[in-house]
mmCIF file with all atom_site columns, C-alpha atoms in Angstrom:
data_model
loop_
_atom_site.group_PDB
_atom_site.id
_atom_site.type_symbol
_atom_site.label_atom_id
_atom_site.label_alt_id
_atom_site.label_comp_id
_atom_site.label_asym_id
_atom_site.label_entity_id
_atom_site.label_seq_id
_atom_site.pdbx_PDB_ins_code
_atom_site.Cartn_x
_atom_site.Cartn_y
_atom_site.Cartn_z
_atom_site.occupancy
_atom_site.B_iso_or_equiv
_atom_site.pdbx_formal_charge
_atom_site.auth_seq_id
_atom_site.auth_comp_id
_atom_site.auth_asym_id
_atom_site.auth_atom_id
_atom_site.pdbx_PDB_model_num
ATOM 1   C CA . UNK A 1 1   ? -14.373 -11.634 9.079   1.00 65.00 ? 10  UNK A CA 1
ATOM 2   C CA . UNK A 1 2   ? -11.071 -10.834 10.788  1.00 77.00 ? 11  UNK A CA 1
ATOM 3   C CA . UNK A 1 3   ? -9.024  -10.381 7.585   1.00 94.00 ? 12  UNK A CA 1
ATOM 4   C CA . UNK A 1 4   ? -5.557  -9.102  8.467   1.00 97.00 ? 13  UNK A CA 1
ATOM 5   C CA . UNK A 1 5   ? -4.984  -8.464  12.157  1.00 97.00 ? 14  UNK A CA 1
ATOM 6   C CA . UNK A 1 6   ? -2.057  -6.451  13.461  1.00 97.00 ? 15  UNK A CA 1
ATOM 7   C CA . UNK A 1 7   ? -0.972  -6.052  17.049  1.00 97.00 ? 16  UNK A CA 1
ATOM 8   C CA . UNK A 1 8   ? -0.196  -3.852  18.846  1.00 97.00 ? 17  UNK A CA 1
ATOM 9   C CA . UNK A 1 9   ? -1.936  -0.786  17.392  1.00 96.00 ? 18  UNK A CA 1
ATOM 10  C CA . UNK A 1 10  ? 0.391   1.621   19.196  1.00 96.00 ? 19  UNK A CA 1
ATOM 11  C CA . UNK A 1 11  ? 3.820   1.191   20.738  1.00 96.00 ? 20  UNK A CA 1
ATOM 12  C CA . UNK A 1 12  ? 6.488   3.438   22.195  1.00 97.00 ? 21  UNK A CA 1
ATOM 13  C CA . UNK A 1 13  ? 10.010  2.082   22.498  1.00 96.00 ? 22  UNK A CA 1
ATOM 14  C CA . UNK A 1 14  ? 13.322  3.370   23.685  1.00 97.00 ? 23  UNK A CA 1
ATOM 15  C CA . UNK A 1 15  ? 16.317  3.356   21.390  1.00 97.00 ? 24  UNK A CA 1
ATOM 16  C CA . UNK A 1 16  ? 17.999  -0.038  21.457  1.00 97.00 ? 25  UNK A CA 1
ATOM 17  C CA . UNK A 1 17  ? 14.969  -2.023  22.563  1.00 97.00 ? 26  UNK A CA 1
ATOM 18  C CA . UNK A 1 18  ? 13.697  -4.882  20.471  1.00 96.00 ? 27  UNK A CA 1
ATOM 19  C CA . UNK A 1 19  ? 10.145  -5.897  19.757  1.00 95.00 ? 28  UNK A CA 1
ATOM 20  C CA . UNK A 1 20  ? 7.956   -7.934  17.463  1.00 98.00 ? 29  UNK A CA 1
ATOM 21  C CA . UNK A 1 21  ? 5.011   -6.609  15.495  1.00 98.00 ? 30  UNK A CA 1
ATOM 22  C CA . UNK A 1 22  ? 2.445   -9.321  14.973  1.00 98.00 ? 31  UNK A CA 1
ATOM 23  C CA . UNK A 1 23  ? 0.471   -9.941  11.793  1.00 98.00 ? 32  UNK A CA 1
ATOM 24  C CA . UNK A 1 24  ? -2.058  -12.697 11.214  1.00 98.00 ? 33  UNK A CA 1
ATOM 25  C CA . UNK A 1 25  ? -4.481  -13.374 8.377   1.00 97.00 ? 34  UNK A CA 1
ATOM 26  C CA . UNK A 1 26  ? -7.309  -15.863 8.210   1.00 96.00 ? 35  UNK A CA 1
ATOM 27  C CA . UNK A 1 27  ? -7.909  -15.820 4.457   1.00 94.00 ? 36  UNK A CA 1
ATOM 28  C CA . UNK A 1 28  ? -5.410  -18.571 3.595   1.00 93.00 ? 37  UNK A CA 1
ATOM 29  C CA . UNK A 1 29  ? -3.365  -16.057 1.622   1.00 94.00 ? 38  UNK A CA 1
ATOM 30  C CA . UNK A 1 30  ? 0.030   -17.176 0.436   1.00 93.00 ? 39  UNK A CA 1
ATOM 31  C CA . UNK A 1 31  ? 1.571   -13.739 -0.086  1.00 93.00 ? 40  UNK A CA 1
ATOM 32  C CA . UNK A 1 32  ? 2.221   -11.500 2.913   1.00 94.00 ? 41  UNK A CA 1
ATOM 33  C CA . UNK A 1 33  ? 4.253   -8.340  3.262   1.00 94.00 ? 42  UNK A CA 1
ATOM 34  C CA . UNK A 1 34  ? 5.261   -5.565  5.597   1.00 97.00 ? 43  UNK A CA 1
ATOM 35  C CA . UNK A 1 35  ? 5.333   -1.881  4.675   1.00 96.00 ? 44  UNK A CA 1
ATOM 36  C CA . UNK A 1 36  ? 6.252   1.266   6.477   1.00 97.00 ? 45  UNK A CA 1
ATOM 37  C CA . UNK A 1 37  ? 4.595   4.570   5.726   1.00 96.00 ? 46  UNK A CA 1
ATOM 38  C CA . UNK A 1 38  ? 6.307   7.861   6.384   1.00 93.00 ? 47  UNK A CA 1
ATOM 39  C CA . UNK A 1 39  ? 5.117   11.373  5.482   1.00 86.00 ? 48  UNK A CA 1
ATOM 40  C CA . UNK A 1 40  ? 5.944   12.231  1.886   1.00 80.00 ? 49  UNK A CA 1
ATOM 41  C CA . UNK A 1 41  ? 7.456   8.797   1.227   1.00 82.00 ? 50  UNK A CA 1
ATOM 42  C CA . UNK A 1 42  ? 4.523   6.586   0.398   1.00 84.00 ? 51  UNK A CA 1
ATOM 43  C CA . UNK A 1 43  ? 4.470   2.972   1.495   1.00 92.00 ? 52  UNK A CA 1
ATOM 44  C CA . UNK A 1 44  ? 7.823   1.208   1.281   1.00 93.00 ? 53  UNK A CA 1
ATOM 45  C CA . UNK A 1 45  ? 8.206   -2.546  1.278   1.00 92.00 ? 54  UNK A CA 1
ATOM 46  C CA . UNK A 1 46  ? 10.284  -3.935  4.138   1.00 95.00 ? 55  UNK A CA 1
ATOM 47  C CA . UNK A 1 47  ? 10.031  -7.730  3.715   1.00 95.00 ? 56  UNK A CA 1
ATOM 48  C CA . UNK A 1 48  ? 7.679   -10.117 2.012   1.00 93.00 ? 57  UNK A CA 1
ATOM 49  C CA . UNK A 1 49  ? 6.844   -13.799 1.892   1.00 93.00 ? 58  UNK A CA 1
ATOM 50  C CA . UNK A 1 50  ? 5.400   -15.887 -0.924  1.00 91.00 ? 59  UNK A CA 1
ATOM 51  C CA . UNK A 1 51  ? 4.539   -18.781 1.356   1.00 92.00 ? 60  UNK A CA 1
ATOM 52  C CA . UNK A 1 52  ? 5.356   -20.574 4.581   1.00 94.00 ? 61  UNK A CA 1
ATOM 53  C CA . UNK A 1 53  ? 9.096   -20.933 5.011   1.00 95.00 ? 62  UNK A CA 1
ATOM 54  C CA . UNK A 1 54  ? 9.946   -18.383 2.286   1.00 93.00 ? 63  UNK A CA 1
ATOM 55  C CA . UNK A 1 55  ? 10.852  -14.767 2.933   1.00 94.00 ? 64  UNK A CA 1
ATOM 56  C CA . UNK A 1 56  ? 12.708  -12.093 1.003   1.00 92.00 ? 65  UNK A CA 1
ATOM 57  C CA . UNK A 1 57  ? 13.844  -8.523  1.367   1.00 92.00 ? 66  UNK A CA 1
ATOM 58  C CA . UNK A 1 58  ? 12.003  -5.500  0.101   1.00 90.00 ? 67  UNK A CA 1
ATOM 59  C CA . UNK A 1 59  ? 13.219  -1.941  -0.418  1.00 88.00 ? 68  UNK A CA 1
ATOM 60  C CA . UNK A 1 60  ? 14.108  -1.083  3.190   1.00 94.00 ? 69  UNK A CA 1
ATOM 61  C CA . UNK A 1 61  ? 14.965  -4.317  5.068   1.00 96.00 ? 70  UNK A CA 1
ATOM 62  C CA . UNK A 1 62  ? 17.808  -3.090  7.278   1.00 96.00 ? 71  UNK A CA 1
ATOM 63  C CA . UNK A 1 63  ? 17.066  -3.324  10.975  1.00 96.00 ? 72  UNK A CA 1
ATOM 64  C CA . UNK A 1 64  ? 14.161  -5.738  10.526  1.00 97.00 ? 73  UNK A CA 1
ATOM 65  C CA . UNK A 1 65  ? 13.789  -9.514  10.494  1.00 97.00 ? 74  UNK A CA 1
ATOM 66  C CA . UNK A 1 66  ? 10.854  -11.671 9.496   1.00 97.00 ? 75  UNK A CA 1
ATOM 67  C CA . UNK A 1 67  ? 9.895   -15.315 9.556   1.00 96.00 ? 76  UNK A CA 1
ATOM 68  C CA . UNK A 1 68  ? 6.994   -17.275 8.113   1.00 97.00 ? 77  UNK A CA 1
ATOM 69  C CA . UNK A 1 69  ? 6.543   -20.536 9.987   1.00 97.00 ? 78  UNK A CA 1
ATOM 70  C CA . UNK A 1 70  ? 2.838   -20.792 9.149   1.00 97.00 ? 79  UNK A CA 1
ATOM 71  C CA . UNK A 1 71  ? 0.630   -19.515 6.352   1.00 96.00 ? 80  UNK A CA 1
ATOM 72  C CA . UNK A 1 72  ? -1.315  -17.375 8.810   1.00 97.00 ? 81  UNK A CA 1
ATOM 73  C CA . UNK A 1 73  ? 1.420   -15.498 10.660  1.00 98.00 ? 82  UNK A CA 1
ATOM 74  C CA . UNK A 1 74  ? 4.123   -13.097 9.506   1.00 98.00 ? 83  UNK A CA 1
ATOM 75  C CA . UNK A 1 75  ? 5.784   -11.322 12.447  1.00 98.00 ? 84  UNK A CA 1
ATOM 76  C CA . UNK A 1 76  ? 8.168   -8.390  11.966  1.00 98.00 ? 85  UNK A CA 1
ATOM 77  C CA . UNK A 1 77  ? 11.028  -8.043  14.432  1.00 98.00 ? 86  UNK A CA 1
ATOM 78  C CA . UNK A 1 78  ? 12.896  -4.851  15.197  1.00 96.00 ? 87  UNK A CA 1
ATOM 79  C CA . UNK A 1 79  ? 16.292  -5.967  16.371  1.00 92.00 ? 88  UNK A CA 1
ATOM 80  C CA . UNK A 1 80  ? 17.548  -2.759  18.021  1.00 96.00 ? 89  UNK A CA 1
ATOM 81  C CA . UNK A 1 81  ? 15.088  0.091   17.651  1.00 96.00 ? 90  UNK A CA 1
ATOM 82  C CA . UNK A 1 82  ? 16.321  3.411   16.279  1.00 97.00 ? 91  UNK A CA 1
ATOM 83  C CA . UNK A 1 83  ? 14.488  6.757   16.035  1.00 96.00 ? 92  UNK A CA 1
ATOM 84  C CA . UNK A 1 84  ? 14.572  6.406   12.217  1.00 96.00 ? 93  UNK A CA 1
ATOM 85  C CA . UNK A 1 85  ? 12.214  3.461   12.586  1.00 97.00 ? 94  UNK A CA 1
ATOM 86  C CA . UNK A 1 86  ? 9.467   5.672   13.953  1.00 97.00 ? 95  UNK A CA 1
ATOM 87  C CA . UNK A 1 87  ? 6.713   5.072   11.439  1.00 97.00 ? 96  UNK A CA 1
ATOM 88  C CA . UNK A 1 88  ? 3.360   3.493   10.739  1.00 97.00 ? 97  UNK A CA 1
ATOM 89  C CA . UNK A 1 89  ? 3.729   -0.164  9.842   1.00 98.00 ? 98  UNK A CA 1
ATOM 90  C CA . UNK A 1 90  ? 1.221   -2.012  7.701   1.00 97.00 ? 99  UNK A CA 1
ATOM 91  C CA . UNK A 1 91  ? 0.970   -5.718  7.095   1.00 97.00 ? 100 UNK A CA 1
ATOM 92  C CA . UNK A 1 92  ? -0.732  -6.848  3.889   1.00 95.00 ? 101 UNK A CA 1
ATOM 93  C CA . UNK A 1 93  ? -1.693  -10.114 2.247   1.00 95.00 ? 102 UNK A CA 1
ATOM 94  C CA . UNK A 1 94  ? -3.006  -11.382 -1.045  1.00 92.00 ? 103 UNK A CA 1
ATOM 95  C CA . UNK A 1 95  ? -4.138  -14.753 -2.316  1.00 89.00 ? 104 UNK A CA 1
ATOM 96  C CA . UNK A 1 96  ? -0.958  -15.684 -4.123  1.00 80.00 ? 105 UNK A CA 1
ATOM 97  C CA . UNK A 1 97  ? 0.981   -12.921 -5.809  1.00 76.00 ? 106 UNK A CA 1
ATOM 98  C CA . UNK A 1 98  ? 2.031   -9.361  -5.170  1.00 71.00 ? 107 UNK A CA 1
ATOM 99  C CA . UNK A 1 99  ? 0.301   -8.259  -8.369  1.00 73.00 ? 108 UNK A CA 1
ATOM 100 C CA . UNK A 1 100 ? -3.077  -9.073  -6.881  1.00 80.00 ? 109 UNK A CA 1
ATOM 101 C CA . UNK A 1 101 ? -5.011  -6.601  -4.727  1.00 84.00 ? 110 UNK A CA 1
ATOM 102 C CA . UNK A 1 102 ? -3.555  -6.387  -1.254  1.00 90.00 ? 111 UNK A CA 1
ATOM 103 C CA . UNK A 1 103 ? -5.590  -6.580  1.953   1.00 94.00 ? 112 UNK A CA 1
ATOM 104 C CA . UNK A 1 104 ? -4.096  -4.401  4.664   1.00 96.00 ? 113 UNK A CA 1
ATOM 105 C CA . UNK A 1 105 ? -4.207  -4.594  8.423   1.00 97.00 ? 114 UNK A CA 1
ATOM 106 C CA . UNK A 1 106 ? -5.112  -1.409  10.245  1.00 95.00 ? 115 UNK A CA 1
ATOM 107 C CA . UNK A 1 107 ? -1.529  -0.587  11.097  1.00 97.00 ? 116 UNK A CA 1
ATOM 108 C CA . UNK A 1 108 ? 0.838   -0.261  14.046  1.00 97.00 ? 117 UNK A CA 1
ATOM 109 C CA . UNK A 1 109 ? 1.943   3.224   15.028  1.00 96.00 ? 118 UNK A CA 1
ATOM 110 C CA . UNK A 1 110 ? 5.454   2.926   16.422  1.00 97.00 ? 119 UNK A CA 1
ATOM 111 C CA . UNK A 1 111 ? 7.451   5.674   18.104  1.00 97.00 ? 120 UNK A CA 1
ATOM 112 C CA . UNK A 1 112 ? 11.095  5.252   19.034  1.00 97.00 ? 121 UNK A CA 1
ATOM 113 C CA . UNK A 1 113 ? 12.419  7.704   21.609  1.00 96.00 ? 122 UNK A CA 1
ATOM 114 C CA . UNK K 2 1   ? 12.963  9.972   -11.115 1.00 72.00 ? 18  UNK K CA 1
ATOM 115 C CA . UNK K 2 2   ? 10.515  8.210   -8.812  1.00 81.00 ? 19  UNK K CA 1
ATOM 116 C CA . UNK K 2 3   ? 9.082   4.952   -10.116 1.00 87.00 ? 20  UNK K CA 1
ATOM 117 C CA . UNK K 2 4   ? 5.544   6.133   -9.421  1.00 92.00 ? 21  UNK K CA 1
ATOM 118 C CA . UNK K 2 5   ? 4.699   9.817   -9.272  1.00 93.00 ? 22  UNK K CA 1
ATOM 119 C CA . UNK K 2 6   ? 1.530   11.562  -8.217  1.00 93.00 ? 23  UNK K CA 1
ATOM 120 C CA . UNK K 2 7   ? 0.558   15.171  -7.689  1.00 88.00 ? 24  UNK K CA 1
ATOM 121 C CA . UNK K 2 8   ? 0.280   15.381  -3.891  1.00 86.00 ? 25  UNK K CA 1
ATOM 122 C CA . UNK K 2 9   ? -2.501  17.981  -4.058  1.00 87.00 ? 26  UNK K CA 1
ATOM 123 C CA . UNK K 2 10  ? -4.487  18.888  -2.110  1.00 92.00 ? 27  UNK K CA 1
ATOM 124 C CA . UNK K 2 11  ? -7.328  19.015  -4.571  1.00 95.00 ? 28  UNK K CA 1
ATOM 125 C CA . UNK K 2 12  ? -10.074 21.120  -3.022  1.00 96.00 ? 29  UNK K CA 1
ATOM 126 C CA . UNK K 2 13  ? -13.323 20.682  -4.931  1.00 97.00 ? 30  UNK K CA 1
ATOM 127 C CA . UNK K 2 14  ? -16.981 21.468  -4.207  1.00 97.00 ? 31  UNK K CA 1
ATOM 128 C CA . UNK K 2 15  ? -19.550 18.732  -3.812  1.00 98.00 ? 32  UNK K CA 1
ATOM 129 C CA . UNK K 2 16  ? -20.813 17.557  -7.167  1.00 98.00 ? 33  UNK K CA 1
ATOM 130 C CA . UNK K 2 17  ? -17.625 18.443  -9.019  1.00 97.00 ? 34  UNK K CA 1
ATOM 131 C CA . UNK K 2 18  ? -15.705 16.124  -11.299 1.00 98.00 ? 35  UNK K CA 1
ATOM 132 C CA . UNK K 2 19  ? -12.062 15.643  -10.397 1.00 97.00 ? 36  UNK K CA 1
ATOM 133 C CA . UNK K 2 20  ? -9.282  13.714  -12.102 1.00 96.00 ? 37  UNK K CA 1
ATOM 134 C CA . UNK K 2 21  ? -5.959  12.429  -10.818 1.00 93.00 ? 38  UNK K CA 1
ATOM 135 C CA . UNK K 2 22  ? -3.053  11.271  -12.908 1.00 94.00 ? 39  UNK K CA 1
ATOM 136 C CA . UNK K 2 23  ? -0.205  9.026   -11.968 1.00 95.00 ? 40  UNK K CA 1
ATOM 137 C CA . UNK K 2 24  ? 2.915   8.356   -14.038 1.00 95.00 ? 41  UNK K CA 1
ATOM 138 C CA . UNK K 2 25  ? 5.159   5.334   -13.802 1.00 94.00 ? 42  UNK K CA 1
ATOM 139 C CA . UNK K 2 26  ? 8.671   4.854   -15.086 1.00 90.00 ? 43  UNK K CA 1
ATOM 140 C CA . UNK K 2 27  ? 8.932   1.122   -15.734 1.00 85.00 ? 44  UNK K CA 1
ATOM 141 C CA . UNK K 2 28  ? 7.493   0.129   -19.088 1.00 84.00 ? 45  UNK K CA 1
ATOM 142 C CA . UNK K 2 29  ? 7.411   -3.516  -17.943 1.00 82.00 ? 46  UNK K CA 1
ATOM 143 C CA . UNK K 2 30  ? 4.788   -2.730  -15.311 1.00 83.00 ? 47  UNK K CA 1
ATOM 144 C CA . UNK K 2 31  ? 2.012   -5.275  -15.379 1.00 81.00 ? 48  UNK K CA 1
ATOM 145 C CA . UNK K 2 32  ? -0.714  -4.419  -12.901 1.00 88.00 ? 49  UNK K CA 1
ATOM 146 C CA . UNK K 2 33  ? -2.174  -1.148  -11.785 1.00 93.00 ? 50  UNK K CA 1
ATOM 147 C CA . UNK K 2 34  ? -4.433  -0.174  -8.915  1.00 94.00 ? 51  UNK K CA 1
ATOM 148 C CA . UNK K 2 35  ? -5.983  2.772   -7.176  1.00 96.00 ? 52  UNK K CA 1
ATOM 149 C CA . UNK K 2 36  ? -6.220  2.586   -3.397  1.00 96.00 ? 53  UNK K CA 1
ATOM 150 C CA . UNK K 2 37  ? -8.012  4.922   -1.057  1.00 97.00 ? 54  UNK K CA 1
ATOM 151 C CA . UNK K 2 38  ? -6.579  5.830   2.341   1.00 96.00 ? 55  UNK K CA 1
ATOM 152 C CA . UNK K 2 39  ? -8.527  7.747   4.942   1.00 95.00 ? 56  UNK K CA 1
ATOM 153 C CA . UNK K 2 40  ? -6.658  9.740   7.571   1.00 92.00 ? 57  UNK K CA 1
ATOM 154 C CA . UNK K 2 41  ? -4.828  7.429   9.988   1.00 89.00 ? 58  UNK K CA 1
ATOM 155 C CA . UNK K 2 42  ? -6.367  4.348   8.400   1.00 94.00 ? 59  UNK K CA 1
ATOM 156 C CA . UNK K 2 43  ? -5.082  1.521   6.254   1.00 95.00 ? 60  UNK K CA 1
ATOM 157 C CA . UNK K 2 44  ? -5.127  1.669   2.440   1.00 96.00 ? 61  UNK K CA 1
ATOM 158 C CA . UNK K 2 45  ? -8.114  -0.017  0.851   1.00 95.00 ? 62  UNK K CA 1
ATOM 159 C CA . UNK K 2 46  ? -8.447  -1.139  -2.736  1.00 94.00 ? 63  UNK K CA 1
ATOM 160 C CA . UNK K 2 47  ? -10.630 1.232   -4.719  1.00 96.00 ? 64  UNK K CA 1
ATOM 161 C CA . UNK K 2 48  ? -10.288 -0.402  -8.107  1.00 95.00 ? 65  UNK K CA 1
ATOM 162 C CA . UNK K 2 49  ? -7.937  -2.250  -10.372 1.00 92.00 ? 66  UNK K CA 1
ATOM 163 C CA . UNK K 2 50  ? -7.045  -0.564  -13.663 1.00 93.00 ? 67  UNK K CA 1
ATOM 164 C CA . UNK K 2 51  ? -7.473  -2.561  -16.842 1.00 87.00 ? 68  UNK K CA 1
ATOM 165 C CA . UNK K 2 52  ? -6.028  -1.860  -20.259 1.00 87.00 ? 69  UNK K CA 1
ATOM 166 C CA . UNK K 2 53  ? -9.436  -1.145  -21.746 1.00 87.00 ? 70  UNK K CA 1
ATOM 167 C CA . UNK K 2 54  ? -10.378 1.198   -18.934 1.00 88.00 ? 71  UNK K CA 1
ATOM 168 C CA . UNK K 2 55  ? -12.986 0.393   -16.344 1.00 93.00 ? 72  UNK K CA 1
ATOM 169 C CA . UNK K 2 56  ? -15.754 2.056   -14.446 1.00 95.00 ? 73  UNK K CA 1
ATOM 170 C CA . UNK K 2 57  ? -17.294 1.468   -11.044 1.00 94.00 ? 74  UNK K CA 1
ATOM 171 C CA . UNK K 2 58  ? -20.187 3.790   -10.347 1.00 96.00 ? 75  UNK K CA 1
ATOM 172 C CA . UNK K 2 59  ? -18.862 7.333   -10.176 1.00 98.00 ? 76  UNK K CA 1
ATOM 173 C CA . UNK K 2 60  ? -15.260 6.182   -10.561 1.00 97.00 ? 77  UNK K CA 1
ATOM 174 C CA . UNK K 2 61  ? -13.474 5.618   -13.869 1.00 97.00 ? 78  UNK K CA 1
ATOM 175 C CA . UNK K 2 62  ? -9.928  4.362   -14.219 1.00 97.00 ? 79  UNK K CA 1
ATOM 176 C CA . UNK K 2 63  ? -7.879  4.459   -17.388 1.00 96.00 ? 80  UNK K CA 1
ATOM 177 C CA . UNK K 2 64  ? -4.465  3.198   -18.426 1.00 95.00 ? 81  UNK K CA 1
ATOM 178 C CA . UNK K 2 65  ? -2.264  4.718   -21.112 1.00 94.00 ? 82  UNK K CA 1
ATOM 179 C CA . UNK K 2 66  ? 0.656   2.357   -21.658 1.00 92.00 ? 83  UNK K CA 1
ATOM 180 C CA . UNK K 2 67  ? 2.226   4.450   -24.419 1.00 92.00 ? 84  UNK K CA 1
ATOM 181 C CA . UNK K 2 68  ? 2.550   7.479   -22.152 1.00 93.00 ? 85  UNK K CA 1
ATOM 182 C CA . UNK K 2 69  ? 2.936   5.373   -19.006 1.00 93.00 ? 86  UNK K CA 1
ATOM 183 C CA . UNK K 2 70  ? 0.234   6.892   -16.893 1.00 93.00 ? 87  UNK K CA 1
ATOM 184 C CA . UNK K 2 71  ? -2.974  5.877   -15.218 1.00 96.00 ? 88  UNK K CA 1
ATOM 185 C CA . UNK K 2 72  ? -5.833  8.134   -14.280 1.00 96.00 ? 89  UNK K CA 1
ATOM 186 C CA . UNK K 2 73  ? -8.757  8.180   -11.897 1.00 97.00 ? 90  UNK K CA 1
ATOM 187 C CA . UNK K 2 74  ? -11.863 10.233  -12.590 1.00 97.00 ? 91  UNK K CA 1
ATOM 188 C CA . UNK K 2 75  ? -14.419 10.868  -9.867  1.00 98.00 ? 92  UNK K CA 1
ATOM 189 C CA . UNK K 2 76  ? -17.768 12.262  -10.960 1.00 98.00 ? 93  UNK K CA 1
ATOM 190 C CA . UNK K 2 77  ? -20.329 13.962  -8.739  1.00 98.00 ? 94  UNK K CA 1
ATOM 191 C CA . UNK K 2 78  ? -17.925 14.208  -5.796  1.00 98.00 ? 95  UNK K CA 1
ATOM 192 C CA . UNK K 2 79  ? -19.311 13.481  -2.344  1.00 98.00 ? 96  UNK K CA 1
ATOM 193 C CA . UNK K 2 80  ? -18.033 14.681  1.010   1.00 98.00 ? 97  UNK K CA 1
ATOM 194 C CA . UNK K 2 81  ? -17.261 11.028  1.769   1.00 97.00 ? 98  UNK K CA 1
ATOM 195 C CA . UNK K 2 82  ? -14.823 10.925  -1.154  1.00 98.00 ? 99  UNK K CA 1
ATOM 196 C CA . UNK K 2 83  ? -12.406 13.071  0.862   1.00 98.00 ? 100 UNK K CA 1
ATOM 197 C CA . UNK K 2 84  ? -9.313  10.913  1.314   1.00 97.00 ? 101 UNK K CA 1
ATOM 198 C CA . UNK K 2 85  ? -5.853  10.276  -0.072  1.00 96.00 ? 102 UNK K CA 1
ATOM 199 C CA . UNK K 2 86  ? -5.796  8.311   -3.319  1.00 97.00 ? 103 UNK K CA 1
ATOM 200 C CA . UNK K 2 87  ? -2.789  6.075   -3.855  1.00 96.00 ? 104 UNK K CA 1
ATOM 201 C CA . UNK K 2 88  ? -1.587  4.973   -7.251  1.00 95.00 ? 105 UNK K CA 1
ATOM 202 C CA . UNK K 2 89  ? -0.041  1.504   -7.133  1.00 93.00 ? 106 UNK K CA 1
ATOM 203 C CA . UNK K 2 90  ? 1.976   -0.189  -9.847  1.00 92.00 ? 107 UNK K CA 1
ATOM 204 C CA . UNK K 2 91  ? 3.274   -3.743  -9.939  1.00 86.00 ? 108 UNK K CA 1
ATOM 205 C CA . UNK K 2 92  ? 6.779   -3.982  -11.347 1.00 79.00 ? 109 UNK K CA 1
ATOM 206 C CA . UNK K 2 93  ? 8.599   -7.111  -12.309 1.00 71.00 ? 110 UNK K CA 1
ATOM 207 C CA . UNK K 2 94  ? 12.215  -6.974  -11.247 1.00 63.00 ? 111 UNK K CA 1
ATOM 208 C CA . UNK K 2 95  ? 14.673  -9.667  -12.138 1.00 58.00 ? 112 UNK K CA 1
ATOM 209 C CA . UNK K 2 96  ? 13.275  -13.096 -12.805 1.00 53.00 ? 113 UNK K CA 1
ATOM 210 C CA . UNK K 2 97  ? 9.888   -13.760 -11.310 1.00 53.00 ? 114 UNK K CA 1
ATOM 211 C CA . UNK K 2 98  ? 10.044  -11.162 -8.572  1.00 58.00 ? 115 UNK K CA 1
ATOM 212 C CA . UNK K 2 99  ? 7.105   -8.796  -8.559  1.00 68.00 ? 116 UNK K CA 1
ATOM 213 C CA . UNK K 2 100 ? 7.047   -5.703  -6.405  1.00 77.00 ? 117 UNK K CA 1
ATOM 214 C CA . UNK K 2 101 ? 4.227   -3.307  -5.678  1.00 84.00 ? 118 UNK K CA 1
ATOM 215 C CA . UNK K 2 102 ? 5.321   0.320   -5.801  1.00 87.00 ? 119 UNK K CA 1
ATOM 216 C CA . UNK K 2 103 ? 3.081   2.868   -4.105  1.00 90.00 ? 120 UNK K CA 1
ATOM 217 C CA . UNK K 2 104 ? 2.824   6.495   -5.041  1.00 92.00 ? 121 UNK K CA 1
ATOM 218 C CA . UNK K 2 105 ? 2.865   9.050   -2.250  1.00 92.00 ? 122 UNK K CA 1
ATOM 219 C CA . UNK K 2 106 ? -0.813  9.773   -2.782  1.00 94.00 ? 123 UNK K CA 1
ATOM 220 C CA . UNK K 2 107 ? -3.046  12.637  -3.846  1.00 95.00 ? 124 UNK K CA 1
ATOM 221 C CA . UNK K 2 108 ? -5.137  14.316  -1.176  1.00 95.00 ? 125 UNK K CA 1
ATOM 222 C CA . UNK K 2 109 ? -8.720  15.115  -2.118  1.00 97.00 ? 126 UNK K CA 1
ATOM 223 C CA . UNK K 2 110 ? -10.846 17.418  0.015   1.00 97.00 ? 127 UNK K CA 1
ATOM 224 C CA . UNK K 2 111 ? -14.469 17.762  -1.061  1.00 97.00 ? 128 UNK K CA 1
ATOM 225 C CA . UNK K 2 112 ? -16.030 20.922  0.305   1.00 96.00 ? 129 UNK K CA 1
ATOM 226 C CA . UNK K 2 113 ? -19.741 21.337  1.147   1.00 95.00 ? 130 UNK K CA 1
#
């Protein structure tokens, strides 16, 4: 059972570079989301999607873009990396709604120099 | 005031002890409540949902007090393997049909031999 798969697991970027964090789930879940986790801040919602072709902003969307062309994939794009985006990023999915238990990927640890 | 607040701990307890965590939430319209467990440098994993009538899963008991707006987690007969950060998660409905999951910053439990 793959569940939620995130790649890469680790990444170091220079300020101003762009990159895409990949997230894929094989559970046919409609709801997918991206969080960042920083010390003392808890998990904060960046963007979410309630189904293919539908995305919306979370609490901290600035500097990130998402798309949902298929049910399985929900990539997160950093447009121009900044040191403030150094964080651990988690992708999560649930069957249909955000108020159902979320299944998390094992995270991407991103450092911006 | 934070929407979801937890005592960050750490709670240092001996093996076999009973330990309880509380979590308060600010939005009285909150609908769903969960406890997640997060091991160091790992993804959050669902421990249990919290139901209005209270629920138990082995050594773990979760309770909800809507009047006082808090949820609790009781762990009996603590094991070394219970050492982790416990995240309180509350689903909040904001504007129309939008549901958002709000994560607490977590309570660190360290069970000592």
